[in-house]
mmCIF file of C-alpha atoms in Angstrom:
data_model
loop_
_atom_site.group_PDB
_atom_site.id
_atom_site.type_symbol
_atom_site.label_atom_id
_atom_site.label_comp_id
_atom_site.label_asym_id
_atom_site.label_seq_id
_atom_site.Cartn_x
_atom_site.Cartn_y
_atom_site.Cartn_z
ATOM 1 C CA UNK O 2 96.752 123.799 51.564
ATOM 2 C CA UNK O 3 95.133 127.063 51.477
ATOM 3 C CA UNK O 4 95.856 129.271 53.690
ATOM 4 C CA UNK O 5 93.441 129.581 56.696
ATOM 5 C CA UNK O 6 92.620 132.871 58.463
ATOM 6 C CA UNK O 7 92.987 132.592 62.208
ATOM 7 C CA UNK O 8 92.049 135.223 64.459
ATOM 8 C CA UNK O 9 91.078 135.841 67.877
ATOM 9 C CA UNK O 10 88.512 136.763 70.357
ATOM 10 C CA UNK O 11 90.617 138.609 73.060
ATOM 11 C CA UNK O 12 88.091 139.140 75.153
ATOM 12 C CA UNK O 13 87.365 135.292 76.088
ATOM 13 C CA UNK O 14 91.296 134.069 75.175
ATOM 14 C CA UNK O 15 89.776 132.356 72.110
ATOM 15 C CA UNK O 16 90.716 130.829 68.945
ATOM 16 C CA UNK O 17 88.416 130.701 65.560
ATOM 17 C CA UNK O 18 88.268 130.614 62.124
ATOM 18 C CA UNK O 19 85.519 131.587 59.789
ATOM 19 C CA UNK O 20 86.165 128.645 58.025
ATOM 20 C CA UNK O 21 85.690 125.969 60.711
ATOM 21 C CA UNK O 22 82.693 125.840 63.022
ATOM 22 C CA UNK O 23 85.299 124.907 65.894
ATOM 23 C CA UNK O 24 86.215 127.231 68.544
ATOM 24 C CA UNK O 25 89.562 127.191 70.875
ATOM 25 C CA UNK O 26 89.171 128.120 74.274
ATOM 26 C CA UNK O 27 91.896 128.575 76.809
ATOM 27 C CA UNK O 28 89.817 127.454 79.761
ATOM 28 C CA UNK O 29 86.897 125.206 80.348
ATOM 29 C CA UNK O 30 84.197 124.358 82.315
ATOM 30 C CA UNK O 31 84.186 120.521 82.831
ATOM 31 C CA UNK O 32 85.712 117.261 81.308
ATOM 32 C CA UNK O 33 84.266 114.737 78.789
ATOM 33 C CA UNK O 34 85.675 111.568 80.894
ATOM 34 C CA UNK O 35 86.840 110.332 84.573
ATOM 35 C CA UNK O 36 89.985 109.697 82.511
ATOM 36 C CA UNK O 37 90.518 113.800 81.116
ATOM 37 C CA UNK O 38 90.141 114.566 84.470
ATOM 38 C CA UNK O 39 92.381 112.545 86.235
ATOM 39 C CA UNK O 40 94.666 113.773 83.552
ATOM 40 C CA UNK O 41 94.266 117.148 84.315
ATOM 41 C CA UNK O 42 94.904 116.778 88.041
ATOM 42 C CA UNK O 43 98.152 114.818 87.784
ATOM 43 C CA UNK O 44 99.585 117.252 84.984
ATOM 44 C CA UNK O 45 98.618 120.073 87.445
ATOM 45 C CA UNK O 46 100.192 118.321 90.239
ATOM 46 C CA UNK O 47 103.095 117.993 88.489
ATOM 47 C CA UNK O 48 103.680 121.548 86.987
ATOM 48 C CA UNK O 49 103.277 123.137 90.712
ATOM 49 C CA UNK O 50 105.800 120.249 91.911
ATOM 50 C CA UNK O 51 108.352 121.431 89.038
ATOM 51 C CA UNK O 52 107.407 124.949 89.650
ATOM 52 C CA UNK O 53 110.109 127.651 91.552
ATOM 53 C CA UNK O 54 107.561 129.230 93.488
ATOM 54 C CA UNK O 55 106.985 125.402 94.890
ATOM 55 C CA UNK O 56 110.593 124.545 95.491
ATOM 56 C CA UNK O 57 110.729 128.812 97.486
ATOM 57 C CA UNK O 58 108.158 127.510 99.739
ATOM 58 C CA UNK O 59 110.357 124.330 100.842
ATOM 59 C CA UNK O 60 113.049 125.943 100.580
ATOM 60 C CA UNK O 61 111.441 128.727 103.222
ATOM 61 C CA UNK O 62 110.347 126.133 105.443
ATOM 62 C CA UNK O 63 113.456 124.272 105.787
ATOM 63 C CA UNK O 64 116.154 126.952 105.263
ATOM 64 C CA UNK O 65 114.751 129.992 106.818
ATOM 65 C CA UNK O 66 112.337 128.633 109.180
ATOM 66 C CA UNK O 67 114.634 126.083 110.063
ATOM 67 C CA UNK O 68 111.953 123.351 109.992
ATOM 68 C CA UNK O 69 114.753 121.515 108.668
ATOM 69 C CA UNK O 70 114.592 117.782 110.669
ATOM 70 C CA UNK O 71 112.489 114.928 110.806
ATOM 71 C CA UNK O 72 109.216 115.124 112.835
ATOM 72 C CA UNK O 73 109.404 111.843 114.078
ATOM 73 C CA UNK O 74 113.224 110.661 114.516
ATOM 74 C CA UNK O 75 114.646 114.410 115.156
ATOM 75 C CA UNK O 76 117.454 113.768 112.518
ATOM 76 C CA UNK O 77 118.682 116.512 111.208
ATOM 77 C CA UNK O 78 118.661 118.134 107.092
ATOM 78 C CA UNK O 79 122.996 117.836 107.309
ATOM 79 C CA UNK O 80 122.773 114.163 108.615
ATOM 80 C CA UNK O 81 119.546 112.963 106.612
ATOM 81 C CA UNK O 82 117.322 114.026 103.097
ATOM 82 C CA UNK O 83 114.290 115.992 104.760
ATOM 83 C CA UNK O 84 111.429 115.865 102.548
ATOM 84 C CA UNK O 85 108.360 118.067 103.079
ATOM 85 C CA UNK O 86 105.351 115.894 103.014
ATOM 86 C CA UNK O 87 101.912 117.652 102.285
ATOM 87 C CA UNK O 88 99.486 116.312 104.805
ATOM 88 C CA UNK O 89 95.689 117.386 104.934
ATOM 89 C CA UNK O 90 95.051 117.989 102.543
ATOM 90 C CA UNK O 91 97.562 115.709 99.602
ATOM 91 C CA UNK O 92 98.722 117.742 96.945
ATOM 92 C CA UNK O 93 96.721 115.522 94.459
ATOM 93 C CA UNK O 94 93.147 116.187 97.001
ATOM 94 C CA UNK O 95 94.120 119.914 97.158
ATOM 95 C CA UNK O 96 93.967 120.173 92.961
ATOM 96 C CA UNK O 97 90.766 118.284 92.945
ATOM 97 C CA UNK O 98 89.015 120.126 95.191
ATOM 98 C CA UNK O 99 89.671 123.619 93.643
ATOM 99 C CA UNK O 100 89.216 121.679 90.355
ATOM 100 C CA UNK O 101 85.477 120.589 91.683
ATOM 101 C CA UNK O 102 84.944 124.025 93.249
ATOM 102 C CA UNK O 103 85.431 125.519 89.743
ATOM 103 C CA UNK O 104 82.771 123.006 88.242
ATOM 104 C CA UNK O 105 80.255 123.117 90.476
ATOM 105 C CA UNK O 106 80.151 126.850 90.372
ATOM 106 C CA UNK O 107 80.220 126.787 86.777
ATOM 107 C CA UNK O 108 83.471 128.629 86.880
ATOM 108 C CA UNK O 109 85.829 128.197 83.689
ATOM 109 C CA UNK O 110 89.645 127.780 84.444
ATOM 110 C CA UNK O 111 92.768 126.186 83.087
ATOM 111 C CA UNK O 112 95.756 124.688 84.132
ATOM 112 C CA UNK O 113 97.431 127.948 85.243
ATOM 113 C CA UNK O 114 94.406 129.043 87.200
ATOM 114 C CA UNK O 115 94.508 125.661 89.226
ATOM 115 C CA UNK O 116 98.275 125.964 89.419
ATOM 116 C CA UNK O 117 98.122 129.535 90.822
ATOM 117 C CA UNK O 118 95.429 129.094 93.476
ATOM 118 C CA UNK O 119 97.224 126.093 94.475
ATOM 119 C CA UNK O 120 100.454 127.662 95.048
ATOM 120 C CA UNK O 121 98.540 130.547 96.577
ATOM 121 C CA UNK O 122 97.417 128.369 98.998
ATOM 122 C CA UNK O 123 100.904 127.603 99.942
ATOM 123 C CA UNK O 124 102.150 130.580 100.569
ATOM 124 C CA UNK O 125 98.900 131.846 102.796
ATOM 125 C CA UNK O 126 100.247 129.156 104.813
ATOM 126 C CA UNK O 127 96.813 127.654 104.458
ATOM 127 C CA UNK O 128 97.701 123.667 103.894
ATOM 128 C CA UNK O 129 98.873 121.202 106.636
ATOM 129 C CA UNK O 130 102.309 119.696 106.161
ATOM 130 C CA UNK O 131 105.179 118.131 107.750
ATOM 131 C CA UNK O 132 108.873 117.700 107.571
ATOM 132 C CA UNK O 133 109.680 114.014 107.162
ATOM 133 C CA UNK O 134 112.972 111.722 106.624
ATOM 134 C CA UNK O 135 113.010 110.738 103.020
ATOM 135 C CA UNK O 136 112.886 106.782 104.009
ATOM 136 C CA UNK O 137 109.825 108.345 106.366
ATOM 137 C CA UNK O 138 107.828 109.836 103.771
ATOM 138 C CA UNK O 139 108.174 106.442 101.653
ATOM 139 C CA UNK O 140 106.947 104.918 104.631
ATOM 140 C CA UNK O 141 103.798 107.159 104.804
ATOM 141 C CA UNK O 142 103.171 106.447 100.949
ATOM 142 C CA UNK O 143 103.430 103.094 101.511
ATOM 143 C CA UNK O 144 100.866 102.741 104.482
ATOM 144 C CA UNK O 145 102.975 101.871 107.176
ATOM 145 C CA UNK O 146 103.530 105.074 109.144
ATOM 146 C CA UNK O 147 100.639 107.393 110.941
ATOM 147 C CA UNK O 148 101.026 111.098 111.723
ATOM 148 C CA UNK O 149 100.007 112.719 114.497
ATOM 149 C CA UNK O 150 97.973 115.766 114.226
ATOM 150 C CA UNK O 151 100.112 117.915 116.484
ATOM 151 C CA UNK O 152 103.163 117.545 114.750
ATOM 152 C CA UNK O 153 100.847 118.933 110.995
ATOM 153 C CA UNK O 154 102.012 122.570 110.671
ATOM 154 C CA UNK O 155 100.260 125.027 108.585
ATOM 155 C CA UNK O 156 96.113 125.802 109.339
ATOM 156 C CA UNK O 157 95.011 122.557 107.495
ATOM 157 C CA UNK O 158 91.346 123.440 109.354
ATOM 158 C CA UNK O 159 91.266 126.470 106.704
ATOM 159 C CA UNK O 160 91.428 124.599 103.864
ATOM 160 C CA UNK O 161 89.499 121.658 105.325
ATOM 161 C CA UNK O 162 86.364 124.082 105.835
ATOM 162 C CA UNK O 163 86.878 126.393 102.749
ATOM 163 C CA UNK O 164 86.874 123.423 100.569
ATOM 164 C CA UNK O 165 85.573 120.245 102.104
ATOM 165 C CA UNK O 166 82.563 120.178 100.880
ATOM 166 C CA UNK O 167 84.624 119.941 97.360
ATOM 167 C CA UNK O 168 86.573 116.523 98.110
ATOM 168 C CA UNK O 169 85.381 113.274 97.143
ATOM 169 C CA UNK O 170 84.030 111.154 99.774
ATOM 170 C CA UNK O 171 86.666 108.518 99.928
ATOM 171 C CA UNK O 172 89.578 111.352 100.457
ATOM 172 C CA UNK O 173 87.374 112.749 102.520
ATOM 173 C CA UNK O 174 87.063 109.703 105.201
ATOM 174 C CA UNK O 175 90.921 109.795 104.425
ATOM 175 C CA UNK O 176 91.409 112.941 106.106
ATOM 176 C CA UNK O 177 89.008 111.942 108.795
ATOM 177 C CA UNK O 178 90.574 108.702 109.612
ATOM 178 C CA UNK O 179 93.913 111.059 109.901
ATOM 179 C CA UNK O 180 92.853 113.810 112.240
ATOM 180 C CA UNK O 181 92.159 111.719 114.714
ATOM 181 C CA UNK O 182 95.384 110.554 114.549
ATOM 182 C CA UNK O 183 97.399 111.860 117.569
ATOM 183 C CA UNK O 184 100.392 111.119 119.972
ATOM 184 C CA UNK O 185 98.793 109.253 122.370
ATOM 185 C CA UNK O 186 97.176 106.568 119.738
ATOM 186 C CA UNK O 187 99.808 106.305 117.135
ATOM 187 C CA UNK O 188 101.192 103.101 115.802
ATOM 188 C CA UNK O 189 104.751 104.112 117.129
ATOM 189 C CA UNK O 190 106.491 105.190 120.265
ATOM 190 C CA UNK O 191 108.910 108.411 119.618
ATOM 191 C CA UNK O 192 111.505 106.959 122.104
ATOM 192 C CA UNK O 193 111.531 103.858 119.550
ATOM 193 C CA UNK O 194 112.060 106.043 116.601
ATOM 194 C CA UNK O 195 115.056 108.215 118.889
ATOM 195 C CA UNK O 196 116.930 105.471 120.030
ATOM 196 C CA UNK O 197 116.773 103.549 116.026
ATOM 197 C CA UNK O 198 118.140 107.229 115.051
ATOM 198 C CA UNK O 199 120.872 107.410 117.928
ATOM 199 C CA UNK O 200 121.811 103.818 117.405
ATOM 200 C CA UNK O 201 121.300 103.276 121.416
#
């Protein structure tokens, strides 16, 4: 095979040859399927999850701010695993909608881009989450557990108008159907929950 000269436009972070009519960019502008994007979004999901920066920020919340029980139950991190559960918006919403903002606006990006301003996020404090027994959380995931909206920390209503008009319709009305969610009209009673954890 002959030998094939590759060089580099430095300027746009881009790959070409003179002998192929095919350039490689670094970043993009949009997707060719529903399926490349969905892609995308879970493999950016997944490298902020894996991330050190991620684990610093639960590790902040539950070590040094001492967030470090259950919402619901009061256990405690040395009696229980305490998971930190993202709520309004989902980790998987949040990547979309910077992912859509970038589109729209005709914006390129790449995975690192998404992965940055995501984490960013996190650290300006500006996504709603709580701290949740691991059984809990599974609960949650698996539709049998509500929320209520004044146990979400972290200013959820930031993100919610910075980037709502960004979020598909259907997570939208998720979100919706969750802030309205609150202590009076949940589908549990926190004495239940404390007395199941106390064994009274």
């Amino acid at each position: 095979m002959d030998d094939v000269n590759i060089k580099s436009n430095v300027e746009n972070l881009e790959l070409y040859s003179d002998a192929y009519p095919f350039r490689l960019c670094l970043r993009m502008k949009n997707f060719e399927s529903e399926a490349e994007y969905k892609k995308f979004v879970r493999n950016c999901e997944n490298l902020i999850r894996k991330s050190v920066e991620y684990k610093l920020w639960k590790n902040y919340i539950v070590d040094v701010l001492q967030i470090n029980e259950c919402m619901i139950t009061h256990e405690k991190m040395d009696e229980v695993t305490i998971e930190v559960h993202h709520h309004m918006p989902s980790l998987y919403t949040l990547v979309c909608a910077l992912i859509n903002k970038k589109i729209e606006a005709s914006d390129e990006f790449c995975t690192f881009d998404i992965c940055q301003e995501a984490i960013e996020l996190h650290f300006k404090n500006k996504i709603g989450y709580v701290t949740l027994l691991k059984s809990m959380h599974e609960k949650f995931h698996n539709g049998r557990l509500d929320i209520p909206i004044e146990l979400v920390k972290g200013d959820y209503t930031y993100f919610l108008n910075s980037f709502g008009s960004f979020i598909d319709e259907s997570d939208m009305d998720t979100i919706n159907s969750r802030r309205v969610i609150n202590m009076s009209n949940c589908s549990w009673s926190r004495d239940n929950y404390r007395l199941e954890a106390t064994g009274a």
